[in-house]
PDB file of C-alpha atoms in Angstrom:
ATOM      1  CA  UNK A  33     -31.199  76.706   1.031  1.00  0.00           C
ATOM      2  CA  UNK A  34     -33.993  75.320   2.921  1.00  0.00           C
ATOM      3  CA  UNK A  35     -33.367  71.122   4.052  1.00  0.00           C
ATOM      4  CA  UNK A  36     -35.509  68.619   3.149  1.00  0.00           C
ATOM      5  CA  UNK A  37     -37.671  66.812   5.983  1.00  0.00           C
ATOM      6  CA  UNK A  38     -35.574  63.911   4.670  1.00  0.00           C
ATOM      7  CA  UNK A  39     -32.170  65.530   5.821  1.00  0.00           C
ATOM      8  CA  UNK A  40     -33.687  66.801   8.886  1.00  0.00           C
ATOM      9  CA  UNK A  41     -35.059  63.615   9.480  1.00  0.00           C
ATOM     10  CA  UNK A  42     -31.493  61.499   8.850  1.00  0.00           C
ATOM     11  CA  UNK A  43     -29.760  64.104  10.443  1.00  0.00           C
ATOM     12  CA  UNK A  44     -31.366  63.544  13.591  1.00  0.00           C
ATOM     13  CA  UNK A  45     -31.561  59.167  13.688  1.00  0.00           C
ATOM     14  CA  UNK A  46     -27.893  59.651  13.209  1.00  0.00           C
ATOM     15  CA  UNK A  47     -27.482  62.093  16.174  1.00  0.00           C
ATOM     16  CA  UNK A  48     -30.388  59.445  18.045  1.00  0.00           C
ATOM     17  CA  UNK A  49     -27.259  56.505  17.066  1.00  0.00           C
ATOM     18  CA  UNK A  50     -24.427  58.053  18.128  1.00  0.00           C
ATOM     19  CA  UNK A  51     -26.513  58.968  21.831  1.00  0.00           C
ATOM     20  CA  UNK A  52     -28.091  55.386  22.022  1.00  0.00           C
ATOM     21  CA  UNK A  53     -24.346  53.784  21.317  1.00  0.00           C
ATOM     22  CA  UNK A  54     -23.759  51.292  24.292  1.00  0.00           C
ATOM     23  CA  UNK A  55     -20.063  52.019  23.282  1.00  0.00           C
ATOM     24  CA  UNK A  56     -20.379  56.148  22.671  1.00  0.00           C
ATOM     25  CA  UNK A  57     -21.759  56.459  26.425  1.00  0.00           C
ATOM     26  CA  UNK A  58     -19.051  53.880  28.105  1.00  0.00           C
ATOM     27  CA  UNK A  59     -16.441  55.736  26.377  1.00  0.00           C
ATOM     28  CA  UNK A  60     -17.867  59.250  26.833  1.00  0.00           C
ATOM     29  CA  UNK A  61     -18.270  57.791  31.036  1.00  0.00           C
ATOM     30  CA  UNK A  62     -14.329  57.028  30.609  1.00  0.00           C
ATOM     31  CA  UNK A  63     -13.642  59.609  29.188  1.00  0.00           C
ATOM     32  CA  UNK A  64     -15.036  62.453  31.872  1.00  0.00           C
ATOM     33  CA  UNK A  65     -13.187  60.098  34.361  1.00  0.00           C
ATOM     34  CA  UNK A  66      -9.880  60.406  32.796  1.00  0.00           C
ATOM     35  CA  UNK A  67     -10.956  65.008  32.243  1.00  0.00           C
ATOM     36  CA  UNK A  68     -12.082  65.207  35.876  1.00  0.00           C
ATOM     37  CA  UNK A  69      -8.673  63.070  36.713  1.00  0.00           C
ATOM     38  CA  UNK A  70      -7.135  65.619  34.765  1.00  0.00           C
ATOM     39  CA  UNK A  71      -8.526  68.768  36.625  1.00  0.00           C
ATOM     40  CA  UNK A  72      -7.252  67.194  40.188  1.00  0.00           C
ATOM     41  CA  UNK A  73      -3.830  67.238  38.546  1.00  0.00           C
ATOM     42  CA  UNK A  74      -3.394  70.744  37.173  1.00  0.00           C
ATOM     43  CA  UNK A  75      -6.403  73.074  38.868  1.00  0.00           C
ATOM     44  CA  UNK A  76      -6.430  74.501  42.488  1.00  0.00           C
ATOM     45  CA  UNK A  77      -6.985  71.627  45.076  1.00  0.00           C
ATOM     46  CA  UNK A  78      -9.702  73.747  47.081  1.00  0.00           C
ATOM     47  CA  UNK A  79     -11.678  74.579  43.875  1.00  0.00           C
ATOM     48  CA  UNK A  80     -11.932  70.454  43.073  1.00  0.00           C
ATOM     49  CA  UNK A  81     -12.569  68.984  46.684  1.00  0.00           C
ATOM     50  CA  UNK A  82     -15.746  72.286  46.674  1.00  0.00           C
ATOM     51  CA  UNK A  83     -17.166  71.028  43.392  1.00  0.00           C
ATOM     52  CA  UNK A  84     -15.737  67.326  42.969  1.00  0.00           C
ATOM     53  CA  UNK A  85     -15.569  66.097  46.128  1.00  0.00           C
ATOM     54  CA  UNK A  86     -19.500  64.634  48.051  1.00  0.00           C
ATOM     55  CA  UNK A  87     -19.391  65.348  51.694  1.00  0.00           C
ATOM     56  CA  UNK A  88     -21.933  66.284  54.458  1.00  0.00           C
ATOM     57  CA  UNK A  89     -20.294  69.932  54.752  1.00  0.00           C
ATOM     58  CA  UNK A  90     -20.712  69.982  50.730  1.00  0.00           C
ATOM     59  CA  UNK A  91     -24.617  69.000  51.599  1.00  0.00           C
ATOM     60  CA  UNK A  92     -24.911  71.365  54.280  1.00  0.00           C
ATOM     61  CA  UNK A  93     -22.928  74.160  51.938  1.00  0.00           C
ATOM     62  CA  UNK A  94     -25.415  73.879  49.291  1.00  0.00           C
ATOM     63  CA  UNK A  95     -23.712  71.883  46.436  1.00  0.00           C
ATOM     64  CA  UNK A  96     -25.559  69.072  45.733  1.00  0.00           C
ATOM     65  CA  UNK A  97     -24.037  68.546  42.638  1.00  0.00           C
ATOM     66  CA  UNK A  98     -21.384  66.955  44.380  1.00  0.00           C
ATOM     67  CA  UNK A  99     -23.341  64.155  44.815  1.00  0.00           C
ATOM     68  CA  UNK A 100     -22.568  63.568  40.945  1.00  0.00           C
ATOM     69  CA  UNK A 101     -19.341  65.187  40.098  1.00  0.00           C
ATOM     70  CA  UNK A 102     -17.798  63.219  43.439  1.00  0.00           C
ATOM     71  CA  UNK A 103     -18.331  60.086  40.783  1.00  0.00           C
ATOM     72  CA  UNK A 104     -15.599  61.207  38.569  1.00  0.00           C
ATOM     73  CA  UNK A 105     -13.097  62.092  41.065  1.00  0.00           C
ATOM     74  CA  UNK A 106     -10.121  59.920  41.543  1.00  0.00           C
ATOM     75  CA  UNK A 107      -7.523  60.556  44.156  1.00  0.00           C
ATOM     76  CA  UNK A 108      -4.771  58.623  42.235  1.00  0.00           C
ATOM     77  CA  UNK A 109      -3.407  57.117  39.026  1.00  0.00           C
ATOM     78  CA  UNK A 110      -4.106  53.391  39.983  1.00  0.00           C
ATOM     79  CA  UNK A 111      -7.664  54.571  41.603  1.00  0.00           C
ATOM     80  CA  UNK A 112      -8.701  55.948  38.111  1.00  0.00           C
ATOM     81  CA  UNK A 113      -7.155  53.057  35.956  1.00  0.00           C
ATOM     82  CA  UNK A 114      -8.741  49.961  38.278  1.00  0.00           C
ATOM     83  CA  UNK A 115     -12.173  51.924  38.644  1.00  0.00           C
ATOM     84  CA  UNK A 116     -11.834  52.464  34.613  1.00  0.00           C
ATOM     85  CA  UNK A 117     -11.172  48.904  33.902  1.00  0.00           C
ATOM     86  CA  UNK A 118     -14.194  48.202  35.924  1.00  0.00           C
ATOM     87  CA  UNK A 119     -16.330  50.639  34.028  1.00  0.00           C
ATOM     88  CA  UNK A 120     -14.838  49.328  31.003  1.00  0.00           C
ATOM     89  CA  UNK A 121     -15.662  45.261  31.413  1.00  0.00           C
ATOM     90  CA  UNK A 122     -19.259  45.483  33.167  1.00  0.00           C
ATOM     91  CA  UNK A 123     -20.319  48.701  31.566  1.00  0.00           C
ATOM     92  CA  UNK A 124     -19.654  46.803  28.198  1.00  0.00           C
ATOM     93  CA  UNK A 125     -21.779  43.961  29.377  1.00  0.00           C
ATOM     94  CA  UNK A 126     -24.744  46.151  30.772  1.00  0.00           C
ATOM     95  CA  UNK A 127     -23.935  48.373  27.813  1.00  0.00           C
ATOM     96  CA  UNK A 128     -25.208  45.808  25.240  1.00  0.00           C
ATOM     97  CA  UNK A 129     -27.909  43.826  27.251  1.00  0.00           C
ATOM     98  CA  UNK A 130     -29.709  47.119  28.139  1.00  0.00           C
ATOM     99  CA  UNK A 131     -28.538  49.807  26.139  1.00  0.00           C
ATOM    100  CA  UNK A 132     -26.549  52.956  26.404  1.00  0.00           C
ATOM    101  CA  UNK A 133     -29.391  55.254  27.821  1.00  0.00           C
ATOM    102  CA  UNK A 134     -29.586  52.675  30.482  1.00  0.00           C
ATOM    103  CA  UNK A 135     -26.012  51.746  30.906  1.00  0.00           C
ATOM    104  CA  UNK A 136     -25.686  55.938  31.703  1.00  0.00           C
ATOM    105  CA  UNK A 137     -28.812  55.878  34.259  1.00  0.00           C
ATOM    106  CA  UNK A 138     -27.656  52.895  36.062  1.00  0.00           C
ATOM    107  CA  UNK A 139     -24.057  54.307  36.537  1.00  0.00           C
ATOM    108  CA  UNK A 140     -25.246  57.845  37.606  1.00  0.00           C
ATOM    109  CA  UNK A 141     -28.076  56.235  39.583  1.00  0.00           C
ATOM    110  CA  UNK A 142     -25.801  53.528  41.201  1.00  0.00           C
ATOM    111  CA  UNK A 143     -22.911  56.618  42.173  1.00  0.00           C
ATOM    112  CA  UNK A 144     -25.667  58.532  43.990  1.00  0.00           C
ATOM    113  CA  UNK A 145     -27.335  56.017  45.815  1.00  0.00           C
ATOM    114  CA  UNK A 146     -24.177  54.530  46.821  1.00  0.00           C
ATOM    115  CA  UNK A 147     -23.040  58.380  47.923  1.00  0.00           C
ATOM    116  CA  UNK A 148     -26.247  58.920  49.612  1.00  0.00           C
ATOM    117  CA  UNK A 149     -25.752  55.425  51.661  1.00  0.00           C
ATOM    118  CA  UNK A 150     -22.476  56.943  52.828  1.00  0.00           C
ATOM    119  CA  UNK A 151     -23.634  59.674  53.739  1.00  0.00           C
ATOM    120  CA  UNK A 152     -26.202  57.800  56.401  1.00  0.00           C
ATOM    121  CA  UNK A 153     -23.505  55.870  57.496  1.00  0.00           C
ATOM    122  CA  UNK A 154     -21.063  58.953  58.169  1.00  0.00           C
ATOM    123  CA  UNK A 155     -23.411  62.235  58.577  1.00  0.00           C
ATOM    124  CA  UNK A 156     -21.634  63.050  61.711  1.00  0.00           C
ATOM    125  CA  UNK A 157     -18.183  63.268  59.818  1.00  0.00           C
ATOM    126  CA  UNK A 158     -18.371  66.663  58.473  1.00  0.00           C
ATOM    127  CA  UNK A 159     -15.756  66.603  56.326  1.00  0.00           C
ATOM    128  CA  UNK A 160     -15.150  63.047  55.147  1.00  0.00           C
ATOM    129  CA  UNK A 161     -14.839  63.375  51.195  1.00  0.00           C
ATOM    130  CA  UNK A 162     -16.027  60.590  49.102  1.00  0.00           C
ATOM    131  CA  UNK A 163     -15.149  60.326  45.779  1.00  0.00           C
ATOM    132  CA  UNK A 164     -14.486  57.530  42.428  1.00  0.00           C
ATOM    133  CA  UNK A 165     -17.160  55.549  40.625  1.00  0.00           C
ATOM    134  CA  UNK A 166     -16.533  52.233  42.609  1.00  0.00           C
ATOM    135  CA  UNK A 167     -20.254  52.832  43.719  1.00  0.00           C
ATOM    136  CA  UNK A 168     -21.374  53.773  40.054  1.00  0.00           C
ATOM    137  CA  UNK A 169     -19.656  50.977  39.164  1.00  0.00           C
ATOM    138  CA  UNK A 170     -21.000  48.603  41.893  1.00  0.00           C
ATOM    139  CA  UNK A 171     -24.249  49.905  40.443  1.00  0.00           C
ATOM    140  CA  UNK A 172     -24.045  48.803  37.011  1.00  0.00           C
ATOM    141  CA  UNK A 173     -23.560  45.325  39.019  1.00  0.00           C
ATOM    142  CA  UNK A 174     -26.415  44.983  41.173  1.00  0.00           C
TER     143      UNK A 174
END
């Protein structure tokens, strides 16, 4: 049976709600913390610090995307739970002053910046890993 514009049109504000939620994206961010957490713990060590860990050599390798999937990476239990109660408190504040799209871009914004910065200050380090959301989080602050 062919939908009505009507149940198109609901169908999609109610997808629009759920993405916009201030409280969806903080717990989605928390979330991916805690999976990526997860992957350190049980997948080969060499296969996270290649696609998890930011580094010059990563730069120089050709994996950019570790300047974003670094953000996720935490090297220990109390590194993920004090970084996640940090996410949690200010990314609830930012979360419902400026809204959940922007409570997303200013923590993915804020992790990159603050990798790129690092990566100024240590270029000649080849292999100095950086990872955890303290600068995403530091982010949401500024």
């Amino acid at each position: 049976s062919q939908r009505s514009f009507y149940e198109v049109s609901n169908r999609r504000y109610g997808m629009r709600q759920l993405t916009h939620n201030p409280d969806t994206i903080l717990y989605a961010l928390l979330g991916v913390n805690a999976a990526v957490f997860m992957g350190w713990q049980a997948l080969n060590s060499s296969f996270m610090l290649r696609h998890f860990a930011f580094s010059t050599e990563a730069m120089r390798n050709g994996r950019p995307w570790t300047l974003v999937t670094s953000i996720f990476s935490h090297y220990d239990f109390q590194h993920l739970a004090v970084n996640a109660l940090g996410l949690y408190f200010w990314g609830r504040e930012v979360g419902r002053l400026l809204g959940g799209p922007r409570l997303l871009a200013l923590y993915l914004v804020g992790g990159v910046v603050g990798n790129l910065v690092q990566l100024g200050l240590s270029y000649s380090n080849e292999r100095q890993y950086r990872w955890g959301q303290p600068r995403a989080t530091y982010g949401l602050g500024a």
